[in-house]
Structure formats: C-alpha cells, structure tokens
mmCIF file of C-alpha atoms and ligand atoms in Angstrom:
data_model
loop_
_atom_site.group_PDB
_atom_site.id
_atom_site.type_symbol
_atom_site.label_atom_id
_atom_site.label_comp_id
_atom_site.label_asym_id
_atom_site.label_seq_id
_atom_site.Cartn_x
_atom_site.Cartn_y
_atom_site.Cartn_z
ATOM 1 C CA MET A 1 -53.425 -109.929 -23.489
ATOM 2 C CA ILE A 2 -50.795 -108.372 -21.238
ATOM 3 C CA GLU A 3 -52.392 -107.498 -17.864
ATOM 4 C CA ILE A 4 -50.534 -104.876 -15.893
ATOM 5 C CA ASP A 5 -50.586 -104.672 -12.089
ATOM 6 C CA PRO A 6 -51.479 -101.071 -11.103
ATOM 7 C CA GLU A 7 -50.221 -101.425 -7.526
ATOM 8 C CA ARG A 8 -46.858 -102.783 -8.604
ATOM 9 C CA LEU A 9 -46.570 -100.057 -11.265
ATOM 10 C CA ILE A 10 -47.237 -97.183 -8.854
ATOM 11 C CA GLY A 11 -45.072 -98.865 -6.194
ATOM 12 C CA ASN A 12 -42.081 -99.037 -8.540
ATOM 13 C CA LEU A 13 -42.545 -95.414 -9.631
ATOM 14 C CA ARG A 14 -42.641 -94.346 -5.960
ATOM 15 C CA LYS A 15 -39.608 -96.484 -5.150
ATOM 16 C CA LEU A 16 -37.590 -95.004 -8.029
ATOM 17 C CA SER A 17 -38.557 -91.489 -6.902
ATOM 18 C CA GLU A 18 -36.773 -92.111 -3.594
ATOM 19 C CA PHE A 19 -33.418 -91.925 -5.411
ATOM 20 C CA GLY A 20 -32.640 -88.218 -5.178
ATOM 21 C CA ARG A 21 -35.947 -87.277 -3.578
ATOM 22 C CA CYS A 22 -36.332 -83.495 -3.368
ATOM 23 C CA GLY A 23 -39.625 -82.453 -1.761
ATOM 24 C CA THR A 24 -42.411 -83.621 -4.062
ATOM 25 C CA GLY A 25 -39.907 -84.120 -6.894
ATOM 26 C CA VAL A 26 -36.506 -85.603 -7.659
ATOM 27 C CA HIS A 27 -32.992 -84.245 -8.121
ATOM 28 C CA ARG A 28 -31.211 -87.010 -10.048
ATOM 29 C CA THR A 29 -28.974 -85.462 -12.663
ATOM 30 C CA ALA A 30 -26.972 -87.749 -14.973
ATOM 31 C CA PHE A 31 -23.880 -89.394 -13.421
ATOM 32 C CA SER A 32 -24.745 -88.249 -9.872
ATOM 33 C CA ASP A 33 -24.601 -90.830 -7.041
ATOM 34 C CA GLU A 34 -28.406 -90.926 -7.044
ATOM 35 C CA ASP A 35 -28.589 -91.462 -10.812
ATOM 36 C CA LEU A 36 -26.156 -94.368 -10.751
ATOM 37 C CA ALA A 37 -27.844 -95.923 -7.693
ATOM 38 C CA ALA A 38 -31.201 -95.701 -9.490
ATOM 39 C CA ARG A 39 -29.682 -97.406 -12.537
ATOM 40 C CA ASN A 40 -28.370 -100.251 -10.351
ATOM 41 C CA TRP A 41 -31.806 -100.606 -8.717
ATOM 42 C CA LEU A 42 -33.436 -100.723 -12.156
ATOM 43 C CA SER A 43 -30.935 -103.368 -13.323
ATOM 44 C CA ASP A 44 -31.890 -105.607 -10.384
ATOM 45 C CA LYS A 45 -35.621 -105.166 -11.068
ATOM 46 C CA LEU A 46 -35.198 -105.995 -14.758
ATOM 47 C CA ALA A 47 -33.113 -109.073 -13.925
ATOM 48 C CA ALA A 48 -35.759 -110.216 -11.444
ATOM 49 C CA ALA A 49 -38.328 -109.938 -14.276
ATOM 50 C CA GLY A 50 -36.265 -112.466 -16.216
ATOM 51 C CA LEU A 51 -34.475 -110.075 -18.565
ATOM 52 C CA GLY A 52 -30.779 -110.312 -19.495
ATOM 53 C CA VAL A 53 -29.385 -107.049 -18.124
ATOM 54 C CA GLU A 54 -26.409 -104.999 -19.256
ATOM 55 C CA MET A 55 -25.185 -101.531 -18.236
ATOM 56 C CA ASP A 56 -22.734 -99.797 -20.548
ATOM 57 C CA GLY A 57 -19.905 -97.353 -19.923
ATOM 58 C CA PHE A 58 -22.296 -94.372 -19.879
ATOM 59 C CA GLY A 59 -24.812 -96.011 -17.555
ATOM 60 C CA ASN A 60 -27.326 -96.885 -20.291
ATOM 61 C CA VAL A 61 -29.256 -99.862 -18.876
ATOM 62 C CA ILE A 62 -30.912 -102.472 -21.087
ATOM 63 C CA GLY A 63 -32.850 -105.586 -20.137
ATOM 64 C CA ARG A 64 -33.379 -108.058 -22.954
ATOM 65 C CA GLY A 65 -36.300 -110.466 -23.241
ATOM 66 C CA ALA A 66 -35.255 -114.109 -23.500
ATOM 67 C CA SER A 67 -37.002 -115.033 -26.763
ATOM 68 C CA ARG A 68 -34.809 -115.626 -29.808
ATOM 69 C CA SER A 69 -37.731 -115.797 -32.241
ATOM 70 C CA GLY A 70 -38.105 -112.694 -34.367
ATOM 71 C CA PRO A 71 -37.453 -109.001 -33.752
ATOM 72 C CA HIS A 72 -38.098 -107.486 -30.325
ATOM 73 C CA VAL A 73 -39.875 -104.299 -29.306
ATOM 74 C CA LEU A 74 -37.774 -101.824 -27.346
ATOM 75 C CA VAL A 75 -39.597 -99.892 -24.592
ATOM 76 C CA GLY A 76 -38.141 -97.160 -22.432
ATOM 77 C CA SER A 77 -37.040 -93.581 -21.856
ATOM 78 C CA HIS A 78 -34.617 -92.054 -19.335
ATOM 79 C CA THR A 79 -34.237 -92.075 -15.525
ATOM 80 C CA ASP A 80 -31.992 -88.993 -15.185
ATOM 81 C CA THR A 81 -33.724 -85.727 -14.303
ATOM 82 C CA VAL A 82 -33.121 -81.999 -14.543
ATOM 83 C CA PRO A 83 -32.048 -80.323 -11.271
ATOM 84 C CA ARG A 84 -35.074 -80.290 -8.920
ATOM 85 C CA GLY A 85 -37.161 -82.084 -11.543
ATOM 86 C CA GLY A 86 -40.376 -84.100 -11.455
ATOM 87 C CA TRP A 87 -40.796 -87.672 -10.194
ATOM 88 C CA LEU A 88 -42.288 -88.938 -13.488
ATOM 89 C CA ASP A 89 -40.836 -87.304 -16.619
ATOM 90 C CA GLY A 90 -38.726 -90.060 -18.248
ATOM 91 C CA ALA A 91 -39.009 -92.400 -15.249
ATOM 92 C CA LEU A 92 -42.614 -93.020 -16.299
ATOM 93 C CA GLY A 93 -41.614 -94.548 -19.652
ATOM 94 C CA VAL A 94 -38.893 -96.702 -18.090
ATOM 95 C CA ILE A 95 -41.133 -98.056 -15.306
ATOM 96 C CA TYR A 96 -43.886 -98.725 -17.874
ATOM 97 C CA GLY A 97 -41.288 -100.859 -19.673
ATOM 98 C CA LEU A 98 -40.430 -102.657 -16.421
ATOM 99 C CA GLU A 99 -44.136 -103.242 -15.712
ATOM 100 C CA LEU A 100 -44.678 -104.689 -19.209
ATOM 101 C CA ALA A 101 -41.707 -107.036 -18.709
ATOM 102 C CA GLN A 102 -43.062 -108.112 -15.314
ATOM 103 C CA ALA A 103 -46.571 -108.607 -16.725
ATOM 104 C CA ILE A 104 -45.131 -110.729 -19.529
ATOM 105 C CA ALA A 105 -43.191 -112.795 -16.973
ATOM 106 C CA ASP A 106 -46.510 -113.307 -15.105
ATOM 107 C CA VAL A 107 -48.105 -114.760 -18.258
ATOM 108 C CA GLY A 108 -45.174 -117.157 -18.629
ATOM 109 C CA GLU A 109 -45.499 -117.498 -22.409
ATOM 110 C CA PRO A 110 -41.962 -117.749 -23.852
ATOM 111 C CA ASP A 111 -43.028 -116.221 -27.189
ATOM 112 C CA LEU A 112 -44.063 -112.960 -25.461
ATOM 113 C CA ALA A 113 -40.523 -112.470 -24.118
ATOM 114 C CA ARG A 114 -39.711 -110.252 -27.085
ATOM 115 C CA VAL A 115 -39.648 -106.995 -25.140
ATOM 116 C CA ASP A 116 -36.432 -105.189 -24.217
ATOM 117 C CA VAL A 117 -36.458 -102.333 -21.698
ATOM 118 C CA ILE A 118 -34.014 -99.432 -21.755
ATOM 119 C CA SER A 119 -33.105 -96.408 -19.658
ATOM 120 C CA PHE A 120 -30.961 -93.985 -21.635
ATOM 121 C CA GLN A 121 -28.351 -91.816 -19.938
ATOM 122 C CA ASP A 122 -28.470 -87.999 -19.757
ATOM 123 C CA GLU A 123 -31.483 -87.300 -21.931
ATOM 124 C CA GLU A 124 -31.787 -84.019 -20.032
ATOM 125 C CA GLY A 125 -28.395 -82.798 -21.204
ATOM 126 C CA THR A 126 -26.629 -82.263 -17.883
ATOM 127 C CA TYR A 127 -23.483 -82.948 -19.936
ATOM 128 C CA PHE A 128 -24.843 -83.655 -23.439
ATOM 129 C CA SER A 129 -28.471 -83.735 -24.530
ATOM 130 C CA CYS A 130 -29.677 -87.295 -25.332
ATOM 131 C CA LEU A 131 -26.153 -88.598 -24.707
ATOM 132 C CA GLY A 132 -27.237 -92.207 -24.147
ATOM 133 C CA SER A 133 -29.587 -92.547 -27.103
ATOM 134 C CA ARG A 134 -27.182 -90.748 -29.430
ATOM 135 C CA SER A 135 -24.424 -93.136 -28.377
ATOM 136 C CA PHE A 136 -26.812 -96.106 -28.802
ATOM 137 C CA VAL A 137 -27.507 -95.251 -32.466
ATOM 138 C CA GLY A 138 -23.942 -94.211 -33.290
ATOM 139 C CA GLU A 139 -24.593 -90.457 -33.491
ATOM 140 C CA LEU A 140 -22.119 -89.464 -30.759
ATOM 141 C CA SER A 141 -18.660 -88.465 -31.986
ATOM 142 C CA GLU A 142 -15.411 -88.302 -30.028
ATOM 143 C CA ALA A 143 -15.529 -84.525 -30.568
ATOM 144 C CA ASP A 144 -19.000 -84.435 -28.944
ATOM 145 C CA LEU A 145 -17.552 -86.330 -25.988
ATOM 146 C CA ASP A 146 -14.587 -83.955 -25.738
ATOM 147 C CA ALA A 147 -16.953 -80.977 -25.723
ATOM 148 C CA ALA A 148 -19.506 -82.399 -23.247
ATOM 149 C CA ARG A 149 -19.486 -80.562 -19.916
ATOM 150 C CA ASN A 150 -21.974 -79.489 -17.262
ATOM 151 C CA ALA A 151 -23.057 -75.965 -16.300
ATOM 152 C CA ALA A 152 -20.229 -75.778 -13.746
ATOM 153 C CA GLY A 153 -17.712 -76.510 -16.512
ATOM 154 C CA GLU A 154 -16.909 -80.074 -15.410
ATOM 155 C CA ARG A 155 -15.905 -82.235 -18.379
ATOM 156 C CA LEU A 156 -17.809 -85.464 -19.018
ATOM 157 C CA ARG A 157 -14.465 -87.179 -19.706
ATOM 158 C CA ASP A 158 -13.342 -86.297 -16.159
ATOM 159 C CA VAL A 159 -16.588 -87.540 -14.624
ATOM 160 C CA LEU A 160 -16.273 -90.850 -16.461
ATOM 161 C CA ALA A 161 -12.674 -91.232 -15.240
ATOM 162 C CA ARG A 162 -13.664 -90.389 -11.661
ATOM 163 C CA ARG A 163 -16.472 -92.945 -11.829
ATOM 164 C CA SER A 164 -14.213 -95.566 -13.504
ATOM 165 C CA MET A 165 -16.746 -95.698 -16.348
ATOM 166 C CA ASN A 166 -15.444 -96.692 -19.767
ATOM 167 C CA ALA A 167 -16.975 -94.663 -22.610
ATOM 168 C CA GLY A 168 -15.524 -97.202 -25.041
ATOM 169 C CA GLN A 169 -17.855 -99.877 -23.748
ATOM 170 C CA ARG A 170 -21.157 -99.046 -25.393
ATOM 171 C CA LEU A 171 -24.507 -100.630 -26.041
ATOM 172 C CA ARG A 172 -25.141 -100.309 -29.757
ATOM 173 C CA LEU A 173 -28.350 -100.599 -31.715
ATOM 174 C CA ASP A 174 -28.689 -103.282 -34.356
ATOM 175 C CA PRO A 175 -31.736 -101.837 -36.203
ATOM 176 C CA GLY A 176 -32.723 -105.292 -37.506
ATOM 177 C CA GLN A 177 -33.132 -106.380 -33.907
ATOM 178 C CA TYR A 178 -36.200 -104.190 -33.317
ATOM 179 C CA SER A 179 -39.560 -103.857 -35.044
ATOM 180 C CA ALA A 180 -40.427 -100.829 -32.910
ATOM 181 C CA TYR A 181 -39.379 -98.456 -30.156
ATOM 182 C CA LEU A 182 -42.128 -97.349 -27.744
ATOM 183 C CA GLU A 183 -41.701 -94.410 -25.394
ATOM 184 C CA ALA A 184 -44.291 -93.083 -22.963
ATOM 185 C CA HIS A 185 -43.807 -89.727 -21.278
ATOM 186 C CA ILE A 186 -45.735 -87.084 -19.412
ATOM 187 C CA GLU A 187 -47.044 -84.406 -21.758
ATOM 188 C CA GLN A 188 -45.076 -81.555 -20.111
ATOM 189 C CA GLY A 189 -47.766 -79.176 -21.323
ATOM 190 C CA PRO A 190 -51.385 -78.228 -20.503
ATOM 191 C CA LEU A 191 -53.363 -79.523 -23.530
ATOM 192 C CA LEU A 192 -54.494 -83.011 -22.469
ATOM 193 C CA GLU A 193 -55.668 -81.840 -19.058
ATOM 194 C CA ALA A 194 -57.416 -78.780 -20.498
ATOM 195 C CA GLU A 195 -59.278 -80.910 -23.053
ATOM 196 C CA GLY A 196 -59.992 -83.777 -20.643
ATOM 197 C CA VAL A 197 -58.293 -86.264 -22.993
ATOM 198 C CA PRO A 198 -56.195 -88.867 -21.119
ATOM 199 C CA ILE A 199 -53.959 -90.107 -23.966
ATOM 200 C CA GLY A 200 -51.829 -88.117 -26.407
ATOM 201 C CA ILE A 201 -50.537 -89.895 -29.483
ATOM 202 C CA VAL A 202 -47.436 -88.153 -30.724
ATOM 203 C CA THR A 203 -47.307 -87.409 -34.446
ATOM 204 C CA GLY A 204 -43.718 -86.240 -34.393
ATOM 205 C CA ILE A 205 -41.104 -84.432 -32.415
ATOM 206 C CA VAL A 206 -40.683 -80.893 -33.562
ATOM 207 C CA GLY A 207 -37.656 -79.628 -35.392
ATOM 208 C CA ILE A 208 -36.014 -76.579 -33.811
ATOM 209 C CA ARG A 209 -34.309 -73.687 -35.576
ATOM 210 C CA ARG A 210 -32.642 -71.008 -33.509
ATOM 211 C CA PHE A 211 -31.024 -67.753 -34.667
ATOM 212 C CA ARG A 212 -29.232 -64.686 -33.372
ATOM 213 C CA VAL A 213 -30.202 -61.411 -35.064
ATOM 214 C CA THR A 214 -27.723 -58.578 -34.559
ATOM 215 C CA VAL A 215 -28.166 -54.931 -35.478
ATOM 216 C CA SER A 216 -25.255 -52.476 -35.557
ATOM 217 C CA GLY A 217 -25.764 -48.717 -35.502
ATOM 218 C CA GLN A 218 -24.122 -45.873 -33.635
ATOM 219 C CA ALA A 219 -24.196 -44.669 -30.029
ATOM 220 C CA ASP A 220 -25.262 -41.043 -29.675
ATOM 221 C CA HIS A 221 -26.646 -38.694 -27.040
ATOM 222 C CA ALA A 222 -30.334 -39.573 -26.639
ATOM 223 C CA GLY A 223 -31.268 -35.934 -25.968
ATOM 224 C CA THR A 224 -29.298 -33.968 -28.517
ATOM 225 C CA THR A 225 -29.367 -36.172 -31.626
ATOM 226 C CA PRO A 226 -32.494 -35.580 -33.786
ATOM 227 C CA MET A 227 -34.464 -38.746 -34.494
ATOM 228 C CA ARG A 228 -33.876 -38.521 -38.270
ATOM 229 C CA MET A 229 -30.118 -38.395 -37.809
ATOM 230 C CA ARG A 230 -29.787 -41.419 -35.539
ATOM 231 C CA ARG A 231 -28.463 -44.865 -36.432
ATOM 232 C CA ASP A 232 -30.518 -46.454 -33.669
ATOM 233 C CA ALA A 233 -29.862 -50.224 -33.438
ATOM 234 C CA GLY A 234 -32.464 -50.658 -30.687
ATOM 235 C CA ARG A 235 -35.475 -49.200 -32.463
ATOM 236 C CA ALA A 236 -34.440 -50.931 -35.701
ATOM 237 C CA LEU A 237 -34.386 -54.306 -33.954
ATOM 238 C CA LEU A 238 -37.786 -53.738 -32.319
ATOM 239 C CA THR A 239 -39.230 -52.829 -35.732
ATOM 240 C CA LEU A 240 -37.773 -55.994 -37.282
ATOM 241 C CA ALA A 241 -39.082 -58.137 -34.414
ATOM 242 C CA ASN A 242 -42.575 -56.678 -34.844
ATOM 243 C CA ARG A 243 -42.567 -57.307 -38.593
ATOM 244 C CA LEU A 244 -41.273 -60.817 -38.011
ATOM 245 C CA ASN A 245 -43.972 -61.564 -35.457
ATOM 246 C CA ALA A 246 -46.675 -60.387 -37.878
ATOM 247 C CA CYS A 247 -45.253 -62.616 -40.651
ATOM 248 C CA PHE A 248 -45.058 -65.625 -38.317
ATOM 249 C CA GLU A 249 -48.686 -65.114 -37.253
ATOM 250 C CA THR A 250 -49.697 -65.281 -40.914
ATOM 251 C CA ASP A 251 -47.444 -68.215 -41.827
ATOM 252 C CA ALA A 252 -47.981 -70.466 -38.787
ATOM 253 C CA ASN A 253 -49.792 -73.785 -38.674
ATOM 254 C CA PRO A 254 -52.021 -74.383 -35.630
ATOM 255 C CA ASN A 255 -49.166 -76.158 -33.794
ATOM 256 C CA THR A 256 -46.263 -73.920 -34.821
ATOM 257 C CA VAL A 257 -44.574 -72.158 -31.904
ATOM 258 C CA TRP A 258 -42.020 -69.362 -31.908
ATOM 259 C CA ASN A 259 -40.184 -67.433 -29.256
ATOM 260 C CA PHE A 260 -38.249 -64.171 -28.978
ATOM 261 C CA GLY A 261 -36.471 -65.445 -25.898
ATOM 262 C CA SER A 262 -33.797 -62.835 -25.309
ATOM 263 C CA ILE A 263 -33.136 -59.264 -26.345
ATOM 264 C CA SER A 264 -30.322 -56.927 -25.373
ATOM 265 C CA PHE A 265 -29.088 -53.424 -26.216
ATOM 266 C CA LYS A 266 -25.592 -51.972 -25.907
ATOM 267 C CA PRO A 267 -24.333 -49.901 -24.264
ATOM 268 C CA GLY A 268 -27.705 -50.166 -22.483
ATOM 269 C CA ALA A 269 -28.409 -46.828 -20.840
ATOM 270 C CA PRO A 270 -31.594 -44.708 -20.963
ATOM 271 C CA ASN A 271 -29.730 -41.641 -22.237
ATOM 272 C CA VAL A 272 -27.667 -43.387 -24.950
ATOM 273 C CA VAL A 273 -28.951 -44.384 -28.397
ATOM 274 C CA PRO A 274 -28.180 -48.137 -28.685
ATOM 275 C CA ALA A 275 -25.185 -48.901 -30.889
ATOM 276 C CA GLU A 276 -25.755 -52.657 -30.875
ATOM 277 C CA ALA A 277 -28.859 -54.789 -30.431
ATOM 278 C CA GLU A 278 -29.291 -58.551 -30.313
ATOM 279 C CA LEU A 279 -32.352 -60.815 -30.456
ATOM 280 C CA MET A 280 -32.660 -64.606 -30.089
ATOM 281 C CA VAL A 281 -35.360 -66.126 -32.284
ATOM 282 C CA GLU A 282 -36.479 -69.742 -32.148
ATOM 283 C CA PHE A 283 -39.278 -71.634 -33.885
ATOM 284 C CA ARG A 284 -40.490 -75.238 -33.761
ATOM 285 C CA ASP A 285 -42.755 -77.409 -35.891
ATOM 286 C CA VAL A 286 -42.994 -81.057 -36.950
ATOM 287 C CA ASP A 287 -43.323 -79.892 -40.562
ATOM 288 C CA ALA A 288 -39.952 -78.993 -42.095
ATOM 289 C CA SER A 289 -41.676 -76.920 -44.811
ATOM 290 C CA VAL A 290 -43.054 -74.603 -42.100
ATOM 291 C CA LEU A 291 -39.557 -74.236 -40.674
ATOM 292 C CA ASP A 292 -38.257 -73.434 -44.164
ATOM 293 C CA ARG A 293 -40.994 -70.821 -44.642
ATOM 294 C CA PHE A 294 -40.240 -69.195 -41.277
ATOM 295 C CA GLU A 295 -36.532 -69.141 -42.007
ATOM 296 C CA ALA A 296 -37.106 -67.549 -45.412
ATOM 297 C CA ARG A 297 -39.266 -64.873 -43.711
ATOM 298 C CA LEU A 298 -36.560 -64.237 -41.152
ATOM 299 C CA HIS A 299 -33.972 -63.568 -43.852
ATOM 300 C CA GLU A 300 -36.431 -61.476 -45.886
ATOM 301 C CA VAL A 301 -37.373 -59.259 -42.927
ATOM 302 C CA CYS A 302 -33.758 -58.952 -41.787
ATOM 303 C CA THR A 303 -32.570 -57.775 -45.184
ATOM 304 C CA PRO A 304 -33.990 -54.219 -45.143
ATOM 305 C CA ARG A 305 -34.156 -52.483 -48.488
ATOM 306 C CA GLN A 306 -31.468 -49.943 -49.365
ATOM 307 C CA GLY A 307 -31.951 -46.728 -47.361
ATOM 308 C CA GLN A 308 -34.858 -48.169 -45.320
ATOM 309 C CA MET A 309 -32.822 -48.462 -42.114
ATOM 310 C CA PRO A 310 -29.472 -46.744 -41.450
ATOM 311 C CA VAL A 311 -28.095 -49.840 -39.653
ATOM 312 C CA GLU A 312 -26.460 -53.200 -40.490
ATOM 313 C CA VAL A 313 -28.387 -56.391 -39.788
ATOM 314 C CA GLY A 314 -26.882 -59.857 -39.446
ATOM 315 C CA VAL A 315 -28.459 -63.304 -38.902
ATOM 316 C CA THR A 316 -26.527 -66.274 -37.461
ATOM 317 C CA THR A 317 -27.891 -69.820 -37.213
ATOM 318 C CA LEU A 318 -27.416 -71.250 -33.708
ATOM 319 C CA ALA A 319 -29.302 -74.564 -33.952
ATOM 320 C CA ASN A 320 -30.998 -76.636 -36.614
ATOM 321 C CA GLU A 321 -32.495 -79.864 -35.250
ATOM 322 C CA PRO A 322 -34.663 -81.644 -37.845
ATOM 323 C CA PRO A 323 -38.156 -82.914 -36.951
ATOM 324 C CA THR A 324 -38.586 -86.675 -36.354
ATOM 325 C CA LEU A 325 -41.894 -88.144 -37.472
ATOM 326 C CA MET A 326 -43.357 -91.001 -35.474
ATOM 327 C CA ASP A 327 -44.369 -94.209 -37.275
ATOM 328 C CA GLU A 328 -47.954 -94.039 -38.595
ATOM 329 C CA SER A 329 -48.771 -97.733 -38.116
ATOM 330 C CA ILE A 330 -47.623 -97.604 -34.472
ATOM 331 C CA ALA A 331 -49.683 -94.419 -33.955
ATOM 332 C CA LYS A 332 -52.720 -96.259 -35.380
ATOM 333 C CA ALA A 333 -52.045 -99.221 -33.067
ATOM 334 C CA ALA A 334 -51.893 -96.869 -30.075
ATOM 335 C CA GLU A 335 -55.120 -95.174 -31.182
ATOM 336 C CA HIS A 336 -56.798 -98.558 -31.497
ATOM 337 C CA ALA A 337 -55.429 -99.574 -28.101
ATOM 338 C CA ALA A 338 -56.863 -96.435 -26.478
ATOM 339 C CA ARG A 339 -60.242 -96.993 -28.131
ATOM 340 C CA SER A 340 -60.355 -100.634 -26.980
ATOM 341 C CA LEU A 341 -59.892 -99.358 -23.400
ATOM 342 C CA ALA A 342 -62.557 -96.660 -23.846
ATOM 343 C CA ALA A 343 -59.930 -93.957 -23.393
ATOM 344 C CA ALA A 344 -60.192 -90.817 -25.527
ATOM 345 C CA SER A 345 -57.019 -89.911 -27.396
ATOM 346 C CA ARG A 346 -55.808 -87.070 -29.559
ATOM 347 C CA ARG A 347 -52.898 -86.721 -31.933
ATOM 348 C CA MET A 348 -50.360 -84.049 -31.040
ATOM 349 C CA PRO A 349 -46.796 -83.053 -31.804
ATOM 350 C CA SER A 350 -44.181 -83.069 -29.068
ATOM 351 C CA GLY A 351 -42.745 -79.599 -28.597
ATOM 352 C CA ALA A 352 -39.985 -80.995 -26.382
ATOM 353 C CA GLY A 353 -37.085 -83.240 -27.360
ATOM 354 C CA HIS A 354 -37.066 -86.914 -26.306
ATOM 355 C CA ASP A 355 -34.944 -90.027 -26.816
ATOM 356 C CA ALA A 356 -37.662 -91.036 -29.335
ATOM 357 C CA MET A 357 -36.411 -88.180 -31.534
ATOM 358 C CA VAL A 358 -33.019 -89.914 -31.807
ATOM 359 C CA ILE A 359 -34.201 -93.539 -31.953
ATOM 360 C CA GLY A 360 -36.963 -92.614 -34.433
ATOM 361 C CA ARG A 361 -34.314 -91.849 -37.050
ATOM 362 C CA HIS A 362 -33.327 -95.557 -36.995
ATOM 363 C CA VAL A 363 -36.265 -97.690 -35.766
ATOM 364 C CA PRO A 364 -40.052 -97.219 -36.336
ATOM 365 C CA THR A 365 -41.036 -95.308 -33.216
ATOM 366 C CA GLY A 366 -44.248 -94.551 -31.366
ATOM 367 C CA MET A 367 -44.801 -92.254 -28.435
ATOM 368 C CA ILE A 368 -47.726 -91.678 -26.085
ATOM 369 C CA PHE A 369 -48.315 -88.894 -23.558
ATOM 370 C CA VAL A 370 -50.269 -88.858 -20.301
ATOM 371 C CA PRO A 371 -51.643 -85.574 -18.868
ATOM 372 C CA SER A 372 -49.462 -83.333 -16.708
ATOM 373 C CA ILE A 373 -51.344 -81.706 -13.824
ATOM 374 C CA GLY A 374 -51.428 -77.973 -14.550
ATOM 375 C CA GLY A 375 -49.081 -78.614 -17.484
ATOM 376 C CA ARG A 376 -46.169 -78.462 -15.036
ATOM 377 C CA SER A 377 -42.830 -80.144 -15.802
ATOM 378 C CA HIS A 378 -39.082 -79.836 -15.173
ATOM 379 C CA ASP A 379 -40.002 -78.808 -11.651
ATOM 380 C CA ILE A 380 -40.706 -80.622 -8.379
ATOM 381 C CA SER A 381 -44.367 -79.592 -8.747
ATOM 382 C CA GLU A 382 -44.731 -81.908 -11.779
ATOM 383 C CA SER A 383 -47.239 -84.759 -11.352
ATOM 384 C CA THR A 384 -49.916 -86.905 -13.019
ATOM 385 C CA HIS A 385 -53.012 -88.475 -11.415
ATOM 386 C CA GLU A 386 -52.525 -92.170 -10.582
ATOM 387 C CA ALA A 387 -55.586 -93.107 -12.663
ATOM 388 C CA ASP A 388 -53.947 -91.438 -15.687
ATOM 389 C CA ILE A 389 -50.622 -93.199 -14.986
ATOM 390 C CA VAL A 390 -52.350 -96.595 -14.866
ATOM 391 C CA ARG A 391 -54.467 -95.884 -17.958
ATOM 392 C CA GLY A 392 -51.370 -94.861 -19.926
ATOM 393 C CA CYS A 393 -49.631 -98.122 -19.054
ATOM 394 C CA ARG A 394 -52.687 -100.138 -20.091
ATOM 395 C CA VAL A 395 -52.756 -98.339 -23.443
ATOM 396 C CA LEU A 396 -49.055 -99.044 -23.904
ATOM 397 C CA ALA A 397 -49.613 -102.729 -23.023
ATOM 398 C CA ALA A 398 -52.441 -102.986 -25.543
ATOM 399 C CA THR A 399 -50.293 -101.281 -28.183
ATOM 400 C CA LEU A 400 -47.465 -103.684 -27.458
ATOM 401 C CA SER A 401 -49.791 -106.704 -27.757
ATOM 402 C CA GLN A 402 -50.711 -105.617 -31.286
ATOM 403 C CA LEU A 403 -47.075 -105.082 -32.240
ATOM 404 C CA LEU A 404 -46.046 -108.493 -30.920
ATOM 405 C CA ASN A 405 -48.825 -110.278 -32.857
HETATM 406 ZN ZN1 LIG B 501 -38.001 -86.583 -20.308
#
C-alpha cells in the first residue's frame, strides 16, 4: 500500500505554482525563465526522493526509480503552462508523480522503486504542441524543429541556442522499459463537477479533423441584382453549414463534438453580394469510424448537385490527428482503485490533447481526471478543491499499487 501525504502533496503544488505566479494562476510558458527554474526545482525534489534525475536538451525532466528488477511504471505530465494559465493543469500530474515517488521512499521497500516520474516540455505548444513527449517517442523530425516557432515568430532553434540547450541531447523511450504510463490531469471541462463524480477515467483521447470550406461566387450590387441571378457565395455557405449541422446532429455519438469556429465573407460589405466565403469546420471523437462518417458527410454536403448552387465549393483538410485509446486493463485498475477508496468514477473521453495521446501510441497508457471548478481551464481562474486533488492522488496511488504487483 502506497500512502500519500496530503499536506506534502498540496505544499509541493503550491510551491511549484510560485514559479511564474500570475494572480490566482501561473504564467510559465515553455522555455521561459520561470519554466526552466521550475524544472530545476523539480529535478532537486525528485533527486531528494531518491530518483536518478536527468534533464535533456529540451528541458524534459525524468527521475528514475532505483530498482533494476522488471519494467517500471512512468508517471507524469507537463509543467509548462499556456499564457496566464491555471496552477494545476499538467503540474497536477507531475506533482502526483513526485508524491508517489516520495511515498515509495517513505515505505523503504527497494522492490517498489519501479516508478519513474517525468515532466514533458511544451505540451501546450508555445513552440510545438507536445514537443517533449513527441521527442521522447521519436516522433519529432528535424523539419518539425525547423518549423517550430512561437506566436511572436521566434524560432525554437534560436531559443535553444540562446539558452545553450542542445536539441541533440534527448531522453528517448525504450518501450520495453515500461509496463505503463499514468497521467493525471484536471478535467478542463464541467462534467465531473456537474455530476458530482470525483474521478474521471479516460477511455481515449479524441481524434481531431479540421477543414476549410471555401465557396466562390461573384460580387454584385446587393440592391440591383435579382436574387435568382446572383452567384452568392455567402448564402450558399450558410446553406451548406446548416445542412452539415443537421447531418452531424443525426450522425453524432453522445460524446461527439463539432465546431464551426470561424466564418468570413469577402469583400464583406452590407451592400455587396459576397464573392468568396470561408468556413472552418472541426470535429472530435475517440471513435475513428465516427470521424470517417462525419468526413464523408462533409464531402457529400459540399458537393452540390449540378445546377443546385451557382457557385464553386472546395474542401481542404487542415488537420487529421488520430484518436488514441487508453489501455483497458489500466482503466479497470483505476476503476477498481476508485471503488476501493469509495470514490465514484465515470468513464469519459478526453476532448483535449495530452502527452498521454503521444505516449499511448507506444506504451499502455491510463489517464484519470479530477473535477475542474466551474469547468474552467487555460485561465488563471482554473482550480480544483483540495479534497478532490488529494482523492485523485490516492486513486492514482492505488492504481499504481495494482500495476506494480
Ligand atoms: Zn495540460
């Protein structure tokens, strides 16, 4: 039995939140002074818990348990944040890992020292989304590195040079080394709180498909051109979007989400019939067959029959991230762990990306969520009740105990 120390856990979370403190939240974007200072602090804490610590040329930090007998379990997440982000987010999963390592050190049983703790770099994509975990599993190319830059246009290569960090020196995953990867995270949504369920057990991380729909027509005077003689790109696009929305409502599973996130007309004046119109469409689901169905609908709706619309319609794919399913036996272990602690749990997909999405392609992966107050995240208002934070860590400890046995 691994017994966590709630006071130490909360204390370490509070301490970490001082790096880049920003009101009630944290501003600790990847490769900032605050981010690197936090990574050094974490390294010291992991070393003090008896782990062998290494930081690589991106700032990925790993602490390795001392045991040489059998595969280890990797526990962690990320300590970088979005600008003006929350104090928990990925920090929660990393400090849970630290707490588990400390609790194991307290027990003093050498065979339990089969837990490694990791903080990945730039999960939030300040320069490149999931940079650290992608590098760890060998999914980061030199071309990706060349292209990586922040919103201000600063190249990652230049930041690394300025920081004297060597991108060639990388921590790399040996999949045989690990029987499991465990990541805990705040939910970043309102479901757990609304249902009064303290533990979410993630079934998978959704795949994302994103498209640009463009309609080309002709600009005309909006007062003098009869409706039947117009080649109105704007109205055509609105019609397509409505049809698409109706199809999606019919085709969706309970957890499918979709978004018409941006729409624009050109030239964009009240007295000109739009010549061009553009719509961004995105949908997410853990089930690839749902994504396939939605994509087929999109192409069907955007291929109007001859003479139906006097405009041209085009569809361009902008993103296609496949879903990552979490490991069923780890999910069962987490469910059992929650039950043994009299904590209600529910299965749920993750609508947001996580390092677990990348690691899960290589190592059996399990993920648990704790409730976010008001569903808030990626903002300084993000928080979770201390009782929920402690309960989540206990569930993770109980899950880990099963995996180590
Ligand atoms: Zn996160």
